[in-house]
Amino acid sequence: QAYAEFARNRDRLVAARAEVATCAISGAVGTFANIDPRVEAHVAAKMGLTVEPISTQVIPRDRHAMFFGVLAVIASSVERLAVEIRHLQRTEVLEAEEYFAPGQKGSSAMPHKRNPVLTENLTGLARMVRAYAQPAFENVALWHERDISHSSVERMIGPDATITLDFMLARLTGVVDKLLIYPDRMGRNLDRMGGLVHSQRVLLALTQAGVSREDAYRLVQRNAMKVWELDGALSLLDLLQADPEVSAKLDDDALAELFDLGYHYKHVDTIFDRVFGGNL
Amino acid sequence: QAYAEFARNRDRLVAARAEVATCAISGAVGTFANIDPRVEAHVAAKMGLTVEPISTQVIPRDRHAMFFGVLAVIASSVERLAVEIRHLQRTEVLEAEEYFAPGQKGSSAMPHKRNPVLTENLTGLARMVRAYAQPAFENVALWHERDISHSSVERMIGPDATITLDFMLARLTGVVDKLLIYPDRMGRNLDRMGGLVHSQRVLLALTQAGVSREDAYRLVQRNAMKVWELDGALSLLDLLQADPEVSAKLDDDALAELFDLGYHYKHVDTIFDRVFGGNL
Amino acid sequence: QAYAEFARNRDRLVAARAEVATCAISGAVGTFANIDPRVEAHVAAKMGLTVEPISTQVIPRDRHAMFFGVLAVIASSVERLAVEIRHLQRTEVLEAEEYFAPGQKGSSAMPHKRNPVLTENLTGLARMVRAYAQPAFENVALWHERDISHSSVERMIGPDATITLDFMLARLTGVVDKLLIYPDRMGRNLDRMGGLVHSQRVLLALTQAGVSREDAYRLVQRNAMKVWELDGALSLLDLLQADPEVSAKLDDDALAELFDLGYHYKHVDTIFDRVFGGNL
Amino acid sequence: QAYAEFARNRDRLVAARAEVATCAISGAVGTFANIDPRVEAHVAAKMGLTVEPISTQVIPRDRHAMFFGVLAVIASSVERLAVEIRHLQRTEVLEAEEYFAPGQKGSSAMPHKRNPVLTENLTGLARMVRAYAQPAFENVALWHERDISHSSVERMIGPDATITLDFMLARLTGVVDKLLIYPDRMGRNLDRMGGLVHSQRVLLALTQAGVSREDAYRLVQRNAMKVWELDGALSLLDLLQADPEVSAKLDDDALAELFDLGYHYKHVDTIFDRVFGGNL
């Protein structure tokens, strides 16, 4: 999903960059009184910019607002991935982990700790890049089609937003490149839930075996809740097989088959193809 | 300029609308385990939506963040025009005015007042639509690629942002349609400044007559400042013609010619053509 | 009004500063396991801080959120004053002006211009300080009562918000200290409106003379609108005195008396006393 | 900690409420021209409001900005607690859980699910109340000490921010009142980490036994890392007792004593007393 999301973000950034890459050399009130429009066209071409169709003393700031708005969206996408990694790294989950060099200190006071410091950092920085969009939006409504109140803002958010986001993208790339991934642990976490993840499929199978949806829901739920109460001592499959109302409709083999994870993989290729096309 | 700006805004809105018009029917974890991808494709086609290439339980929220970000930019463009009209309507300027029906009350306490109530209202509403972008940005980083924290936000900003902006665009259209414009007053305001608006052209003419830029600046400025001090009792042209250092370089006719407003209109057709193309 | 507003702001800042001036030396999870609470109390006293009643690894961030929220309010108050000065300085109003040194350049291209550059700058900077409040609010909800996502934010907004606001307050003080004020122009601007500012008093006098409020409004409004139409060629007083329906109720002297500005000054001392108390 | 935080929030709200509870009846430009200040004082007293020391046509909006800023802080505190509960409820942690009535449906498609729907909802609503502070800050800089752009904003955020926060506080109270807490699971989660939480105390004990801080850190870390690698098959205590470099400094009993959780409880009464005072 992140790949598709960042592909969208790349398109947005390219569009926003094109929006702000305009050139205005039209004089102090935009009338070309003392300078010919051909000068503007010539300079724009030389610098790889588009001619601003109509300017005042300044290029209209809706373009810049859009640009910083796009940076805010991209930063939020970085945060989404960072938050995901922070969750996967928490002690009780530990399905993935930021790279940790042997001998590296995770915490000055606690020798056992390995905090997701990079993704926590990215989470905070995303708040900053988001915040910079607000003054960029406020910059649009200049007085008399010009005033210089936008100038102090852009001198700050121009470097701050772009440098911060650049740093974020570089750091995120590093985190993903070196991410430690623990597939065994993923499997065990799924198991620890006693097969609860398959509850929906059981629900559907019961309805196809003639049970009303309401009854099917009640049957699955009462067994699922027992898994919670027993903290995984018995699995959902065990409990369902032992429940006479359930086994009257689905025998042991039929139930066991419903707990096959492979069932979820059958369309993986379709999804990969949709997202990556030929780029894998 | 507003025409070009709102043309850009229209393009942005079309793009953002397309971004959010996607369809996901991929099951509770996005694996198509219990439903074939062809069902999704069929429904999407029937509803005029695009298939979401990869979804989890929810459609990724960067799409919605972009949509509300675009609404914030458009609202800021509305504010720019509203602020311009508020300036033009102030008593001492009065170059344009919101329509005021005969007999309408401008203020309950002050019978003489005609406040720009509609554009002041638009200014406030722009603050609201801008504010709604912030929670939309924060919505991107859902936990575990799904949680429902975005739901309460979207139930509020979904209607609030779109209805408010729709109202703003309708109100702005009405204001512009019925706007009272006072070209005479515009001319008089330009005159009231004693011809100061032509100072740049005098500066350039002096340099072309062989005066250094620094000296030319000083010469024009010292006369321009006198116009301020005398509050327009003498015009800049009068003062320049009476300044021996200036008249040694440019005679009375040459100076008078520099005060021709027509000079600024020569490229109007070019600019109109750039902005409106064949759409006028 | 600004005096009263900044007195409030001073109180808010003192309160917010006290809120963040707390000290936590309670160990990595806040249990004082390896350090006695008396150490914390001793250090806090030495450093002029308050003891944090309960901390985790970090001091709770609602304190800092409040602090940056107060900075945002103060910056908005600075903007209010800056916007007022920008309005007063516009060419058609010119009731006040930022100090402009003899020989100073107001604009590189236009020798006659004297833009309110300092207050335009303050307007932009206010947008920045306001924006910094948003990530400070987001910092409150740390994970597990600690994570370090707030750290990157505070390393940026800590210096950026405080230094920017400090610069703003210093610059505003300079602008106000050296502000050029033109009372004559203020008088002339009031006159230019043909005495319209007294319309409310005429309205009240007519009602006291037995005219219904609705009729009184209509009578004053129809004359006030003529002042606008004639662009001040006749004053409101002239027109009212010539309106038979009005003069039937109020004779020329009675009307003239209603146009005395002094009427508005009678409670000035009361207001000054309320705001400044003994501090003038 | 939440108790202390919400006590602070209560104080902030009381202060902010007092700030906005002012009364201005001073005429359309605040000069008391047509109304005596005693009328204002009388009405204010009757309505339990404070007299606004100096007003224009409107009460200054820095007061309202502060009020909505405080609401944003309080909403962020609600979010902090909501995020904490969401973490505690996740399947792999499950130390606490929102109340779930027998037979209640947790998810329409998945009978086994018990999502923290109320706290996810609170998280989203906090984004809204935070967002409403921004237009309240922008409202401060009205033009000419009055314009009505703040009016449309306040008609929206007035009810929206207060009603949303009121709902949040009521919902949070309900969640906390009925929260299911699982102390056994908390103990097991601590154990599952193989006693790693005591690493800091071992570090300090080693340094007090004469080991340099750097060496002590290395010794503890190398054993702690093994706990991770073995996924808790051996505890930190087991490994430390088997590490000759460690056991040379601290014997088995000394090490075992360092793993006593009770050590962290010794100042609990002090902390409770600081936070609750006599209010327990």
PDB file of C-alpha atoms in Angstrom, chain A residues 141, chain B residues 6 71-72 74-86 98 116-130 163-177 179, chain D residues 135 138-139 147-153 156:
ATOM      1  CA  ALA A 141      -5.048  36.634   0.453  1.00  0.00           C
TER       2      ALA A 141
ATOM      3  CA  PHE B   6      -9.990  30.092 -10.344  1.00  0.00           C
ATOM      4  CA  LEU B  71     -10.636  22.954  -0.690  1.00  0.00           C
ATOM      5  CA  ALA B  72      -8.439  25.005   1.667  1.00  0.00           C
ATOM      6  CA  ILE B  74      -9.785  27.402  -3.088  1.00  0.00           C
ATOM      7  CA  ALA B  75     -11.247  28.974   0.056  1.00  0.00           C
ATOM      8  CA  SER B  76      -8.084  31.052   0.374  1.00  0.00           C
ATOM      9  CA  SER B  77      -8.528  32.245  -3.218  1.00  0.00           C
ATOM     10  CA  VAL B  78     -12.088  33.279  -2.390  1.00  0.00           C
ATOM     11  CA  GLU B  79     -10.701  35.180   0.592  1.00  0.00           C
ATOM     12  CA  ARG B  80      -8.171  36.969  -1.629  1.00  0.00           C
ATOM     13  CA  LEU B  81     -10.956  38.364  -3.792  1.00  0.00           C
ATOM     14  CA  ALA B  82     -13.118  39.141  -0.754  1.00  0.00           C
ATOM     15  CA  VAL B  83     -10.297  41.077   0.914  1.00  0.00           C
ATOM     16  CA  GLU B  84      -9.723  43.028  -2.304  1.00  0.00           C
ATOM     17  CA  ILE B  85     -13.377  44.069  -2.432  1.00  0.00           C
ATOM     18  CA  ARG B  86     -13.380  44.993   1.260  1.00  0.00           C
ATOM     19  CA  GLU B  98     -21.135  45.294  -2.798  1.00  0.00           C
ATOM     20  CA  PRO B 116     -19.032  44.979   2.946  1.00  0.00           C
ATOM     21  CA  VAL B 117     -20.942  42.390   4.955  1.00  0.00           C
ATOM     22  CA  LEU B 118     -20.840  39.650   2.341  1.00  0.00           C
ATOM     23  CA  THR B 119     -17.098  39.760   1.765  1.00  0.00           C
ATOM     24  CA  GLU B 120     -16.414  40.048   5.498  1.00  0.00           C
ATOM     25  CA  ASN B 121     -18.518  36.931   5.871  1.00  0.00           C
ATOM     26  CA  LEU B 122     -16.506  35.181   3.136  1.00  0.00           C
ATOM     27  CA  THR B 123     -13.279  36.120   4.905  1.00  0.00           C
ATOM     28  CA  GLY B 124     -14.423  34.370   8.063  1.00  0.00           C
ATOM     29  CA  LEU B 125     -15.674  31.297   6.230  1.00  0.00           C
ATOM     30  CA  ALA B 126     -12.307  30.923   4.488  1.00  0.00           C
ATOM     31  CA  ARG B 127     -10.739  30.531   7.942  1.00  0.00           C
ATOM     32  CA  MET B 128     -13.106  27.622   8.567  1.00  0.00           C
ATOM     33  CA  VAL B 129     -12.403  25.728   5.329  1.00  0.00           C
ATOM     34  CA  ARG B 130      -8.670  26.209   5.881  1.00  0.00           C
ATOM     35  CA  ILE B 163     -21.165  22.913   2.062  1.00  0.00           C
ATOM     36  CA  THR B 164     -19.252  25.926   3.395  1.00  0.00           C
ATOM     37  CA  LEU B 165     -17.115  26.176   0.265  1.00  0.00           C
ATOM     38  CA  ASP B 166     -20.127  25.687  -2.000  1.00  0.00           C
ATOM     39  CA  PHE B 167     -21.895  28.502  -0.146  1.00  0.00           C
ATOM     40  CA  MET B 168     -18.774  30.662  -0.471  1.00  0.00           C
ATOM     41  CA  LEU B 169     -18.487  30.144  -4.217  1.00  0.00           C
ATOM     42  CA  ALA B 170     -22.195  30.890  -4.714  1.00  0.00           C
ATOM     43  CA  ARG B 171     -21.981  34.001  -2.550  1.00  0.00           C
ATOM     44  CA  LEU B 172     -18.797  35.210  -4.277  1.00  0.00           C
ATOM     45  CA  THR B 173     -20.424  34.735  -7.683  1.00  0.00           C
ATOM     46  CA  GLY B 174     -23.345  36.863  -6.527  1.00  0.00           C
ATOM     47  CA  VAL B 175     -21.069  39.570  -5.139  1.00  0.00           C
ATOM     48  CA  VAL B 176     -19.038  39.762  -8.356  1.00  0.00           C
ATOM     49  CA  ASP B 177     -22.130  39.656 -10.601  1.00  0.00           C
ATOM     50  CA  LEU B 179     -20.620  44.476  -7.803  1.00  0.00           C
TER      51      LEU B 179
ATOM     52  CA  PRO D 135      -9.696  30.279  13.031  1.00  0.00           C
ATOM     53  CA  GLU D 138      -7.081  34.353  13.055  1.00  0.00           C
ATOM     54  CA  ASN D 139     -10.166  36.168  14.355  1.00  0.00           C
ATOM     55  CA  ASP D 147     -15.366  43.913  11.155  1.00  0.00           C
ATOM     56  CA  ILE D 148     -17.718  40.994  11.178  1.00  0.00           C
ATOM     57  CA  SER D 149     -15.476  38.332   9.708  1.00  0.00           C
ATOM     58  CA  HIS D 150     -15.242  36.758  13.179  1.00  0.00           C
ATOM     59  CA  SER D 151     -19.003  36.347  13.286  1.00  0.00           C
ATOM     60  CA  SER D 152     -19.351  33.531  10.748  1.00  0.00           C
ATOM     61  CA  VAL D 153     -16.427  31.736  12.402  1.00  0.00           C
ATOM     62  CA  MET D 156     -19.618  27.657  13.633  1.00  0.00           C
TER      63      MET D 156
END
